[in-house]
Amino acid sequence: AMMNATELTARRTACTSALAASYLCREDAENLLIVGGGKVAQHLVQAHLAVRDFKKVSVWMRNPAKMEEFVASLKDQGISAECVTNLEESARQADLIACATLSKTAIIKGEWIKPGTHLDMIGSHKPTSRETDDDAIRRSSIFVDSRAGALHETGELALPIADGIITEEDVKADIVELIKGIHPGRTSSKEITLFKSAG
């Protein structure tokens, strides 16, 4: 069999994020912010719209031309989306922030995150890179796709663990435990939840 592994990985990753969000994102969430515009991000909007009825979809990218092209492609699919240039302002308004970037340093700050937000962290897949800062990690109830991957292979969690900000025991559950009902997922409308996908 010959398969397009890149495409399969991108779709699987986006769908896993949406599956986690079905347990972790508030049911009344209205504002979705997509940060990044790579292969995985191209599927994130559709995946998250499958589990929540977002009224507003915003996209932020470093490259303005690519961002406009990305948003135009979403509009061609019948999805009402907008480009945003002020990441902080958009993050402060978002109910779900989905990050799929290659950033090596935190671009989402904990001080921006309002109570009840769900953080979907996908991009940092190396032990030395991350998309959120220590404050965001400290304030969040943390969930992962797999403890074996997320705790050691991603800087999102490996760096705060090494610095003593959190411990491995601070991870509430993995995706299997959410699906099986071993952990209920979100427990209040004010809780900040974070799902770390390691792939």
Tab-separated table of C-alpha atoms in Angstrom:
chain	number	residue	atom	x	y	z
A	1	ALA	CA	0.000	0.000	0.000
A	2	MET	CA	1.163	3.520	-0.772
A	3	MET	CA	-0.226	6.266	1.458
A	4	ASN	CA	0.311	10.001	1.737
A	5	ALA	CA	1.649	9.917	5.293
A	6	THR	CA	1.915	13.704	5.588
A	7	GLU	CA	-1.746	14.193	4.723
A	8	LEU	CA	-2.864	11.344	6.998
A	9	THR	CA	-0.833	12.739	9.896
A	10	ALA	CA	-2.247	16.248	9.439
A	11	ARG	CA	-5.841	14.998	9.352
A	12	ARG	CA	-5.336	12.606	12.281
A	13	THR	CA	-3.745	15.342	14.386
A	14	ALA	CA	-6.554	17.801	13.710
A	15	CYS	CA	-9.209	15.183	14.427
A	16	THR	CA	-7.523	14.167	17.689
A	17	SER	CA	-7.546	17.808	18.793
A	18	ALA	CA	-11.244	18.100	17.982
A	19	LEU	CA	-11.983	14.847	19.805
A	20	ALA	CA	-10.214	16.179	22.901
A	21	ALA	CA	-12.046	19.497	22.542
A	22	SER	CA	-15.380	17.664	22.603
A	23	TYR	CA	-14.556	16.826	26.247
A	24	LEU	CA	-12.567	19.934	27.191
A	25	CYS	CA	-13.984	22.955	25.354
A	26	ARG	CA	-17.052	24.712	26.797
A	27	GLU	CA	-20.231	23.748	24.968
A	28	ASP	CA	-21.164	27.428	24.581
A	29	ALA	CA	-17.794	28.378	23.053
A	30	GLU	CA	-18.222	30.861	20.205
A	31	ASN	CA	-14.788	32.234	19.278
A	32	LEU	CA	-12.157	29.999	17.656
A	33	LEU	CA	-8.628	31.319	17.096
A	34	ILE	CA	-6.259	29.401	14.827
A	35	VAL	CA	-2.584	30.293	15.246
A	36	GLY	CA	-0.451	29.093	12.348
A	37	GLY	CA	-1.252	28.042	8.806
A	38	GLY	CA	0.704	24.891	8.018
A	39	LYS	CA	-0.483	21.447	6.980
A	40	VAL	CA	-2.221	20.616	10.272
A	41	ALA	CA	-3.812	24.065	10.600
A	42	GLN	CA	-5.482	23.566	7.223
A	43	HIS	CA	-7.673	20.882	8.830
A	44	LEU	CA	-8.123	22.391	12.299
A	45	VAL	CA	-11.010	24.716	11.505
A	46	GLN	CA	-13.150	21.985	9.938
A	47	ALA	CA	-12.278	19.545	12.737
A	48	HIS	CA	-13.174	21.957	15.549
A	49	LEU	CA	-16.362	23.068	13.774
A	50	ALA	CA	-17.443	19.421	13.795
A	51	VAL	CA	-17.652	19.422	17.603
A	52	ARG	CA	-18.597	23.025	18.485
A	53	ASP	CA	-20.766	25.647	16.798
A	54	PHE	CA	-18.296	28.514	16.608
A	55	LYS	CA	-19.779	31.840	15.549
A	56	LYS	CA	-16.406	33.470	14.890
A	57	VAL	CA	-13.254	31.966	13.343
A	58	SER	CA	-10.072	34.050	13.447
A	59	VAL	CA	-6.683	33.202	11.948
A	60	TRP	CA	-3.303	34.643	12.924
A	61	MET	CA	-0.084	33.944	11.040
A	62	ARG	CA	3.313	35.628	10.907
A	63	ASN	CA	3.108	35.912	7.114
A	64	PRO	CA	0.241	38.293	6.132
A	65	ALA	CA	0.087	37.110	2.511
A	66	LYS	CA	-0.164	33.447	3.501
A	67	MET	CA	-2.732	34.337	6.150
A	68	GLU	CA	-4.973	36.049	3.600
A	69	GLU	CA	-4.612	33.090	1.252
A	70	PHE	CA	-5.477	30.681	4.082
A	71	VAL	CA	-8.585	32.657	5.093
A	72	ALA	CA	-9.662	32.925	1.457
A	73	SER	CA	-9.497	29.135	1.148
A	74	LEU	CA	-11.708	28.793	4.236
A	75	LYS	CA	-14.239	31.227	2.747
A	76	ASP	CA	-14.224	29.184	-0.479
A	77	GLN	CA	-15.332	26.240	1.674
A	78	GLY	CA	-18.218	28.271	3.058
A	79	ILE	CA	-16.529	28.997	6.387
A	80	SER	CA	-16.794	32.574	7.629
A	81	ALA	CA	-13.281	33.447	8.807
A	82	GLU	CA	-11.199	36.577	9.316
A	83	CYS	CA	-7.532	37.533	9.423
A	84	VAL	CA	-6.305	39.063	12.680
A	85	THR	CA	-3.087	40.974	13.217
A	86	ASN	CA	-3.169	41.550	16.977
A	87	LEU	CA	-2.512	38.128	18.527
A	88	GLU	CA	-2.890	39.291	22.115
A	89	GLU	CA	-6.234	40.945	21.516
A	90	SER	CA	-7.574	37.916	19.641
A	91	ALA	CA	-6.282	35.478	22.260
A	92	ARG	CA	-7.980	37.451	25.031
A	93	GLN	CA	-11.333	37.081	23.229
A	94	ALA	CA	-10.978	33.447	22.153
A	95	ASP	CA	-12.822	30.536	23.737
A	96	LEU	CA	-10.584	27.999	21.986
A	97	ILE	CA	-7.034	28.742	20.870
A	98	ALA	CA	-5.556	26.140	18.535
A	99	CYS	CA	-1.815	26.542	17.921
A	100	ALA	CA	-0.053	24.697	15.130
A	101	THR	CA	3.199	26.561	14.554
A	102	LEU	CA	6.899	25.845	14.374
A	103	SER	CA	7.632	28.474	17.003
A	104	LYS	CA	10.571	27.649	19.256
A	105	THR	CA	9.478	30.079	21.968
A	106	ALA	CA	6.141	30.785	23.629
A	107	ILE	CA	3.806	32.960	21.553
A	108	ILE	CA	0.681	32.493	23.704
A	109	LYS	CA	0.958	34.136	27.116
A	110	GLY	CA	-0.895	32.914	30.182
A	111	GLU	CA	-1.906	36.458	31.139
A	112	TRP	CA	-3.950	36.665	27.913
A	113	ILE	CA	-6.076	33.614	28.669
A	114	LYS	CA	-9.543	34.278	30.062
A	115	PRO	CA	-11.265	31.804	32.417
A	116	GLY	CA	-13.037	29.022	30.539
A	117	THR	CA	-10.670	28.984	27.557
A	118	HIS	CA	-9.494	25.740	25.985
A	119	LEU	CA	-5.911	25.647	24.649
A	120	ASP	CA	-5.143	23.193	21.856
A	121	MET	CA	-1.358	22.954	21.591
A	122	ILE	CA	-0.112	21.046	18.568
A	123	GLY	CA	2.975	22.626	17.054
A	124	SER	CA	5.848	22.236	19.489
A	125	HIS	CA	6.961	18.667	18.932
A	126	LYS	CA	10.560	18.963	20.103
A	127	PRO	CA	11.816	18.966	23.704
A	128	THR	CA	13.265	22.449	23.194
A	129	SER	CA	10.307	24.226	21.567
A	130	ARG	CA	6.981	25.459	22.933
A	131	GLU	CA	3.979	27.625	22.041
A	132	THR	CA	2.751	28.613	25.533
A	133	ASP	CA	4.578	30.104	28.511
A	134	ASP	CA	4.893	28.807	32.075
A	135	ASP	CA	2.003	30.974	33.249
A	136	ALA	CA	-0.399	29.337	30.777
A	137	ILE	CA	0.808	25.882	31.814
A	138	ARG	CA	0.497	26.744	35.506
A	139	ARG	CA	-3.077	28.022	35.104
A	140	SER	CA	-4.324	25.089	33.022
A	141	SER	CA	-5.784	21.675	33.678
A	142	ILE	CA	-3.484	19.612	31.453
A	143	PHE	CA	-4.537	16.737	29.185
A	144	VAL	CA	-2.446	14.857	26.607
A	145	ASP	CA	-2.830	12.463	23.706
A	146	SER	CA	-0.240	10.183	25.333
A	147	ARG	CA	1.840	10.668	28.446
A	148	ALA	CA	4.793	8.811	26.916
A	149	GLY	CA	5.044	11.301	24.068
A	150	ALA	CA	3.819	14.595	25.476
A	151	LEU	CA	5.710	14.571	28.774
A	152	HIS	CA	9.134	13.915	27.307
A	153	GLU	CA	9.082	14.733	23.590
A	154	THR	CA	7.474	18.183	23.736
A	155	GLY	CA	8.943	21.318	25.241
A	156	GLU	CA	5.409	22.413	26.102
A	157	LEU	CA	5.530	20.056	29.079
A	158	ALA	CA	9.128	18.845	29.303
A	159	LEU	CA	10.517	22.349	29.937
A	160	PRO	CA	8.072	23.298	32.751
A	161	ILE	CA	8.613	19.877	34.339
A	162	ALA	CA	12.392	20.362	34.229
A	163	ASP	CA	11.992	23.814	35.803
A	164	GLY	CA	9.711	22.516	38.565
A	165	ILE	CA	6.673	24.491	37.354
A	166	ILE	CA	4.613	21.297	37.116
A	167	THR	CA	5.164	17.578	37.673
A	168	GLU	CA	4.142	14.592	35.570
A	169	GLU	CA	1.347	14.005	38.094
A	170	ASP	CA	-0.235	17.328	37.090
A	171	VAL	CA	-1.459	15.765	33.838
A	172	LYS	CA	-5.139	15.051	34.529
A	173	ALA	CA	-5.742	12.427	31.833
A	174	ASP	CA	-4.881	11.223	28.355
A	175	ILE	CA	-7.291	10.991	25.418
A	176	VAL	CA	-8.114	7.334	26.136
A	177	GLU	CA	-9.080	8.140	29.729
A	178	LEU	CA	-11.342	10.947	28.473
A	179	ILE	CA	-13.072	8.681	25.970
A	180	LYS	CA	-13.564	5.889	28.506
A	181	GLY	CA	-15.001	8.318	31.044
A	182	ILE	CA	-12.224	7.627	33.552
A	183	HIS	CA	-11.823	11.411	33.746
A	184	PRO	CA	-14.835	13.681	33.094
A	185	GLY	CA	-12.820	16.321	31.216
A	186	ARG	CA	-13.857	19.922	31.853
A	187	THR	CA	-15.386	20.273	35.312
A	188	SER	CA	-16.424	23.957	35.350
A	189	SER	CA	-17.176	26.840	32.999
A	190	LYS	CA	-14.251	28.834	34.426
A	191	GLU	CA	-11.619	26.096	34.141
A	192	ILE	CA	-8.771	26.679	31.679
A	193	THR	CA	-8.031	23.420	29.883
A	194	LEU	CA	-5.001	22.544	27.770
A	195	PHE	CA	-4.599	19.607	25.417
A	196	LYS	CA	-1.060	18.794	24.321
A	197	SER	CA	-0.784	16.728	21.187
A	198	ALA	CA	2.509	14.935	20.634
A	199	GLY	CA	1.442	13.037	17.522
